[in-house]
């Protein structure tokens, strides 16, 4: 299992467009990928879960990946979030 904390810089946070892009990136990997915000965790491969996370601009979240391609998954998802989508 690998994880990384990252600050969301997209002005709209995880809006519909960003959530779609995040899910599209996450499903490329076989690893389980989750977004942690506070005490809650959300499935990064589920559009409804990502939208339900309520992540906004400036929030610090943690991306947690567990599986065969966990390092690649973490890098892919974190690079997308860091780029502002």
Short mmCIF file of N, CA, C and O in Angstrom, two decimals:
data_model
loop_
_atom_site.label_atom_id
_atom_site.label_comp_id
_atom_site.label_asym_id
_atom_site.label_seq_id
_atom_site.Cartn_x
_atom_site.Cartn_y
_atom_site.Cartn_z
N UNK A 1 0.85 -1.18 0.00
CA UNK A 1 0.00 0.00 0.00
C UNK A 1 0.89 1.24 0.00
O UNK A 1 1.85 1.32 0.75
N UNK A 2 0.55 2.19 -0.87
CA UNK A 2 1.27 3.46 -0.94
C UNK A 2 0.25 4.59 -0.85
O UNK A 2 -0.90 4.43 -1.22
N UNK A 3 0.70 5.72 -0.35
CA UNK A 3 -0.20 6.87 -0.24
C UNK A 3 0.59 8.17 -0.35
O UNK A 3 1.80 8.19 -0.16
N UNK A 4 -0.14 9.22 -0.67
CA UNK A 4 0.46 10.54 -0.77
C UNK A 4 -0.60 11.59 -0.47
O UNK A 4 -1.73 11.49 -0.94
N UNK A 5 -0.21 12.59 0.31
CA UNK A 5 -1.10 13.73 0.56
C UNK A 5 -0.86 14.76 -0.53
O UNK A 5 0.28 14.99 -0.93
N UNK A 6 -1.95 15.37 -0.97
CA UNK A 6 -1.85 16.34 -2.06
C UNK A 6 -2.91 17.42 -1.86
O UNK A 6 -4.00 17.15 -1.35
N UNK A 7 -2.57 18.63 -2.24
CA UNK A 7 -3.51 19.75 -2.14
C UNK A 7 -4.21 19.93 -3.47
O UNK A 7 -3.57 19.93 -4.53
N UNK A 8 -5.52 20.08 -3.43
CA UNK A 8 -6.32 20.25 -4.64
C UNK A 8 -6.22 21.71 -5.09
O UNK A 8 -6.52 22.62 -4.31
N UNK A 9 -5.78 21.92 -6.33
CA UNK A 9 -5.60 23.28 -6.85
C UNK A 9 -6.61 23.66 -7.92
O UNK A 9 -6.62 24.81 -8.36
N UNK A 10 -7.45 22.72 -8.33
CA UNK A 10 -8.47 23.04 -9.33
C UNK A 10 -9.47 24.02 -8.72
O UNK A 10 -10.04 23.75 -7.67
N UNK A 11 -9.68 25.20 -9.33
CA UNK A 11 -10.58 26.21 -8.75
C UNK A 11 -11.98 25.69 -8.44
O UNK A 11 -12.61 26.14 -7.50
N UNK A 12 -12.45 24.70 -9.20
CA UNK A 12 -13.79 24.16 -8.99
C UNK A 12 -13.78 22.91 -8.11
O UNK A 12 -14.82 22.29 -7.92
N UNK A 13 -12.62 22.52 -7.59
CA UNK A 13 -12.55 21.31 -6.79
C UNK A 13 -12.87 20.09 -7.62
O UNK A 13 -12.54 20.04 -8.80
N UNK A 14 -13.53 19.10 -7.02
CA UNK A 14 -13.93 17.90 -7.75
C UNK A 14 -15.34 18.11 -8.31
O UNK A 14 -16.31 17.54 -7.83
N UNK A 15 -15.43 18.96 -9.33
CA UNK A 15 -16.71 19.15 -10.01
C UNK A 15 -16.94 17.98 -10.96
O UNK A 15 -16.17 17.03 -11.00
N UNK A 16 -18.00 18.04 -11.77
CA UNK A 16 -18.35 16.94 -12.65
C UNK A 16 -17.22 16.60 -13.63
O UNK A 16 -16.88 15.44 -13.83
N UNK A 17 -16.62 17.61 -14.22
CA UNK A 17 -15.54 17.39 -15.20
C UNK A 17 -14.32 16.76 -14.55
O UNK A 17 -13.77 15.77 -15.02
N UNK A 18 -13.90 17.32 -13.43
CA UNK A 18 -12.72 16.81 -12.73
C UNK A 18 -12.97 15.40 -12.20
O UNK A 18 -12.09 14.53 -12.30
N UNK A 19 -14.15 15.15 -11.67
CA UNK A 19 -14.48 13.81 -11.16
C UNK A 19 -14.44 12.79 -12.29
O UNK A 19 -13.94 11.68 -12.11
N UNK A 20 -14.95 13.16 -13.45
CA UNK A 20 -14.92 12.27 -14.60
C UNK A 20 -13.50 11.95 -15.03
O UNK A 20 -13.16 10.79 -15.32
N UNK A 21 -12.66 12.96 -15.06
CA UNK A 21 -11.25 12.76 -15.45
C UNK A 21 -10.53 11.89 -14.42
O UNK A 21 -9.73 11.02 -14.78
N UNK A 22 -10.82 12.12 -13.14
CA UNK A 22 -10.19 11.34 -12.08
C UNK A 22 -10.59 9.87 -12.18
O UNK A 22 -9.74 8.98 -12.11
N UNK A 23 -11.88 9.61 -12.37
CA UNK A 23 -12.36 8.23 -12.49
C UNK A 23 -11.77 7.57 -13.74
O UNK A 23 -11.38 6.40 -13.69
N UNK A 24 -11.71 8.31 -14.82
CA UNK A 24 -11.15 7.78 -16.07
C UNK A 24 -9.69 7.36 -15.87
O UNK A 24 -9.25 6.33 -16.38
N UNK A 25 -8.94 8.15 -15.12
CA UNK A 25 -7.55 7.81 -14.83
C UNK A 25 -7.48 6.61 -13.89
O UNK A 25 -6.69 5.69 -14.10
N UNK A 26 -8.31 6.59 -12.87
CA UNK A 26 -8.26 5.53 -11.85
C UNK A 26 -8.59 4.15 -12.42
O UNK A 26 -7.98 3.16 -12.01
N UNK A 27 -9.54 4.08 -13.35
CA UNK A 27 -9.93 2.76 -13.87
C UNK A 27 -8.87 2.15 -14.78
O UNK A 27 -8.97 0.97 -15.12
N UNK A 28 -7.84 2.89 -15.12
CA UNK A 28 -6.74 2.34 -15.92
C UNK A 28 -5.92 1.33 -15.12
O UNK A 28 -5.18 0.55 -15.71
N UNK A 29 -6.04 1.35 -13.81
CA UNK A 29 -5.20 0.54 -12.93
C UNK A 29 -6.02 -0.54 -12.24
O UNK A 29 -7.20 -0.35 -11.95
N UNK A 30 -5.37 -1.66 -11.94
CA UNK A 30 -6.05 -2.75 -11.25
C UNK A 30 -6.09 -2.53 -9.74
O UNK A 30 -6.90 -3.14 -9.05
N UNK A 31 -5.23 -1.68 -9.23
CA UNK A 31 -5.17 -1.42 -7.78
C UNK A 31 -6.45 -0.75 -7.28
O UNK A 31 -7.12 -0.04 -8.02
N UNK A 32 -6.74 -0.99 -6.01
CA UNK A 32 -7.82 -0.27 -5.34
C UNK A 32 -7.28 1.13 -5.05
O UNK A 32 -6.19 1.28 -4.51
N UNK A 33 -8.05 2.16 -5.42
CA UNK A 33 -7.61 3.55 -5.23
C UNK A 33 -8.69 4.27 -4.44
O UNK A 33 -9.86 4.26 -4.84
N UNK A 34 -8.30 4.89 -3.36
CA UNK A 34 -9.28 5.66 -2.59
C UNK A 34 -8.76 7.05 -2.27
O UNK A 34 -7.57 7.29 -2.22
N UNK A 35 -9.73 7.92 -2.07
CA UNK A 35 -9.47 9.30 -1.68
C UNK A 35 -9.86 9.41 -0.22
O UNK A 35 -10.99 9.05 0.14
N UNK A 36 -8.96 9.90 0.61
CA UNK A 36 -9.28 10.10 2.02
C UNK A 36 -9.32 11.59 2.32
O UNK A 36 -8.40 12.32 1.99
N UNK A 37 -10.41 11.98 2.95
CA UNK A 37 -10.60 13.38 3.37
C UNK A 37 -11.08 13.33 4.81
O UNK A 37 -12.19 12.87 5.08
N UNK A 38 -10.21 13.74 5.70
CA UNK A 38 -10.56 13.63 7.12
C UNK A 38 -10.69 12.17 7.50
O UNK A 38 -9.83 11.36 7.19
N UNK A 39 -11.80 11.82 8.13
CA UNK A 39 -12.05 10.44 8.55
C UNK A 39 -12.81 9.63 7.51
O UNK A 39 -13.14 8.47 7.75
N UNK A 40 -13.11 10.22 6.37
CA UNK A 40 -13.90 9.56 5.33
C UNK A 40 -13.03 9.11 4.18
O UNK A 40 -12.01 9.72 3.87
N UNK A 41 -13.46 8.03 3.52
CA UNK A 41 -12.74 7.57 2.34
C UNK A 41 -13.74 7.33 1.21
O UNK A 41 -14.91 6.98 1.45
N UNK A 42 -13.27 7.54 -0.02
CA UNK A 42 -14.12 7.49 -1.21
C UNK A 42 -13.41 6.69 -2.30
O UNK A 42 -12.21 6.84 -2.50
N UNK A 43 -14.18 5.88 -3.02
CA UNK A 43 -13.65 5.07 -4.11
C UNK A 43 -13.36 5.97 -5.31
O UNK A 43 -14.27 6.57 -5.88
N UNK A 44 -12.10 6.04 -5.73
CA UNK A 44 -11.70 6.92 -6.83
C UNK A 44 -12.19 6.40 -8.19
O UNK A 44 -12.14 7.14 -9.17
N UNK A 45 -12.68 5.17 -8.24
CA UNK A 45 -13.17 4.61 -9.51
C UNK A 45 -14.67 4.79 -9.67
O UNK A 45 -15.24 4.38 -10.67
N UNK A 46 -15.31 5.42 -8.69
CA UNK A 46 -16.75 5.65 -8.72
C UNK A 46 -17.05 7.13 -8.84
O UNK A 46 -16.71 7.92 -7.94
N UNK A 47 -17.70 7.51 -9.93
CA UNK A 47 -18.05 8.92 -10.17
C UNK A 47 -18.91 9.47 -9.02
O UNK A 47 -18.65 10.58 -8.53
N UNK A 48 -19.90 8.70 -8.58
CA UNK A 48 -20.77 9.17 -7.50
C UNK A 48 -20.00 9.35 -6.20
O UNK A 48 -20.23 10.30 -5.46
N UNK A 49 -19.07 8.44 -5.94
CA UNK A 49 -18.26 8.54 -4.72
C UNK A 49 -17.36 9.77 -4.76
O UNK A 49 -17.26 10.52 -3.78
N UNK A 50 -16.72 10.01 -5.90
CA UNK A 50 -15.83 11.17 -6.04
C UNK A 50 -16.63 12.47 -5.90
O UNK A 50 -16.22 13.38 -5.19
N UNK A 51 -17.77 12.55 -6.56
CA UNK A 51 -18.60 13.75 -6.44
C UNK A 51 -19.12 13.92 -5.02
O UNK A 51 -19.19 15.04 -4.50
N UNK A 52 -19.45 12.81 -4.38
CA UNK A 52 -19.96 12.85 -3.01
C UNK A 52 -18.92 13.23 -1.98
O UNK A 52 -19.25 13.56 -0.84
N UNK A 53 -17.64 13.19 -2.37
CA UNK A 53 -16.58 13.54 -1.43
C UNK A 53 -16.60 15.02 -1.05
O UNK A 53 -16.12 15.40 0.00
N UNK A 54 -17.15 15.84 -1.94
CA UNK A 54 -17.24 17.27 -1.65
C UNK A 54 -15.91 17.98 -1.59
O UNK A 54 -15.78 19.01 -0.93
N UNK A 55 -14.91 17.44 -2.28
CA UNK A 55 -13.58 18.05 -2.25
C UNK A 55 -13.60 19.38 -3.00
O UNK A 55 -14.07 19.46 -4.13
N UNK A 56 -13.09 20.40 -2.38
CA UNK A 56 -13.06 21.75 -2.94
C UNK A 56 -11.63 22.22 -3.13
O UNK A 56 -10.69 21.64 -2.59
N UNK A 57 -11.47 23.32 -3.82
CA UNK A 57 -10.17 23.94 -4.02
C UNK A 57 -9.52 24.23 -2.67
O UNK A 57 -10.16 24.77 -1.77
N UNK A 58 -8.25 23.87 -2.54
CA UNK A 58 -7.52 24.13 -1.32
C UNK A 58 -7.54 23.01 -0.31
O UNK A 58 -6.77 23.03 0.66
N UNK A 59 -8.42 22.01 -0.49
CA UNK A 59 -8.47 20.89 0.45
C UNK A 59 -7.21 20.04 0.31
O UNK A 59 -6.70 19.85 -0.79
N UNK A 60 -6.73 19.52 1.42
CA UNK A 60 -5.65 18.54 1.38
C UNK A 60 -6.28 17.16 1.55
O UNK A 60 -7.02 16.94 2.52
N UNK A 61 -6.03 16.29 0.59
CA UNK A 61 -6.57 14.95 0.61
C UNK A 61 -5.42 13.95 0.56
O UNK A 61 -4.27 14.33 0.31
N UNK A 62 -5.72 12.70 0.81
CA UNK A 62 -4.72 11.65 0.71
C UNK A 62 -5.21 10.63 -0.31
O UNK A 62 -6.37 10.20 -0.26
N UNK A 63 -4.35 10.27 -1.24
CA UNK A 63 -4.64 9.23 -2.22
C UNK A 63 -3.96 7.96 -1.73
O UNK A 63 -2.76 7.97 -1.45
N UNK A 64 -4.72 6.89 -1.61
CA UNK A 64 -4.20 5.61 -1.13
C UNK A 64 -4.43 4.56 -2.21
O UNK A 64 -5.55 4.40 -2.70
N UNK A 65 -3.37 3.86 -2.60
CA UNK A 65 -3.44 2.83 -3.63
C UNK A 65 -2.92 1.52 -3.07
O UNK A 65 -1.90 1.50 -2.38
N UNK A 66 -3.62 0.43 -3.40
CA UNK A 66 -3.21 -0.88 -2.91
C UNK A 66 -3.44 -1.90 -4.02
O UNK A 66 -4.58 -2.08 -4.47
N UNK A 67 -2.35 -2.53 -4.49
CA UNK A 67 -2.48 -3.54 -5.52
C UNK A 67 -1.20 -3.71 -6.31
O UNK A 67 -0.16 -3.14 -5.98
N UNK A 68 -1.30 -4.48 -7.38
CA UNK A 68 -0.12 -4.81 -8.19
C UNK A 68 0.55 -3.61 -8.83
O UNK A 68 1.77 -3.57 -8.97
N UNK A 69 -0.25 -2.64 -9.26
CA UNK A 69 0.31 -1.46 -9.94
C UNK A 69 0.12 -0.20 -9.10
O UNK A 69 -0.08 0.90 -9.62
N UNK A 70 0.23 -0.35 -7.79
CA UNK A 70 -0.07 0.75 -6.86
C UNK A 70 0.82 1.98 -7.07
O UNK A 70 0.33 3.11 -6.98
N UNK A 71 2.09 1.78 -7.35
CA UNK A 71 2.98 2.93 -7.54
C UNK A 71 2.63 3.72 -8.79
O UNK A 71 2.61 4.95 -8.78
N UNK A 72 2.33 3.01 -9.87
CA UNK A 72 1.93 3.67 -11.11
C UNK A 72 0.59 4.38 -10.94
O UNK A 72 0.38 5.49 -11.43
N UNK A 73 -0.34 3.73 -10.23
CA UNK A 73 -1.66 4.32 -9.98
C UNK A 73 -1.53 5.61 -9.16
O UNK A 73 -2.15 6.62 -9.49
N UNK A 74 -0.71 5.56 -8.12
CA UNK A 74 -0.52 6.74 -7.27
C UNK A 74 0.07 7.89 -8.08
O UNK A 74 -0.41 9.02 -8.00
N UNK A 75 1.08 7.58 -8.89
CA UNK A 75 1.70 8.63 -9.71
C UNK A 75 0.71 9.20 -10.72
O UNK A 75 0.62 10.43 -10.87
N UNK A 76 -0.06 8.35 -11.37
CA UNK A 76 -1.01 8.82 -12.37
C UNK A 76 -2.10 9.72 -11.79
O UNK A 76 -2.39 10.79 -12.32
N UNK A 77 -2.68 9.28 -10.69
CA UNK A 77 -3.77 10.05 -10.06
C UNK A 77 -3.23 11.35 -9.46
O UNK A 77 -3.82 12.42 -9.65
N UNK A 78 -2.10 11.28 -8.77
CA UNK A 78 -1.54 12.49 -8.16
C UNK A 78 -1.09 13.49 -9.21
O UNK A 78 -1.26 14.71 -9.02
N UNK A 79 -0.52 13.03 -10.31
CA UNK A 79 -0.12 13.95 -11.39
C UNK A 79 -1.33 14.66 -11.97
O UNK A 79 -1.27 15.85 -12.27
N UNK A 80 -2.44 13.94 -12.13
CA UNK A 80 -3.65 14.56 -12.66
C UNK A 80 -4.17 15.64 -11.71
O UNK A 80 -4.50 16.75 -12.13
N UNK A 81 -4.24 15.32 -10.43
CA UNK A 81 -4.73 16.30 -9.44
C UNK A 81 -3.78 17.50 -9.36
O UNK A 81 -4.23 18.65 -9.33
N UNK A 82 -2.48 17.24 -9.35
CA UNK A 82 -1.49 18.33 -9.26
C UNK A 82 -1.56 19.25 -10.48
O UNK A 82 -1.29 20.46 -10.36
N UNK A 83 -1.92 18.72 -11.63
CA UNK A 83 -2.00 19.53 -12.85
C UNK A 83 -3.23 20.43 -12.86
O UNK A 83 -3.34 21.30 -13.72
N UNK A 84 -4.14 20.25 -11.90
CA UNK A 84 -5.37 21.04 -11.88
C UNK A 84 -6.41 20.52 -12.84
O UNK A 84 -7.38 21.19 -13.16
N UNK A 85 -6.22 19.29 -13.33
CA UNK A 85 -7.11 18.63 -14.28
C UNK A 85 -7.06 19.30 -15.62
O UNK A 85 -7.93 19.38 -16.37
#
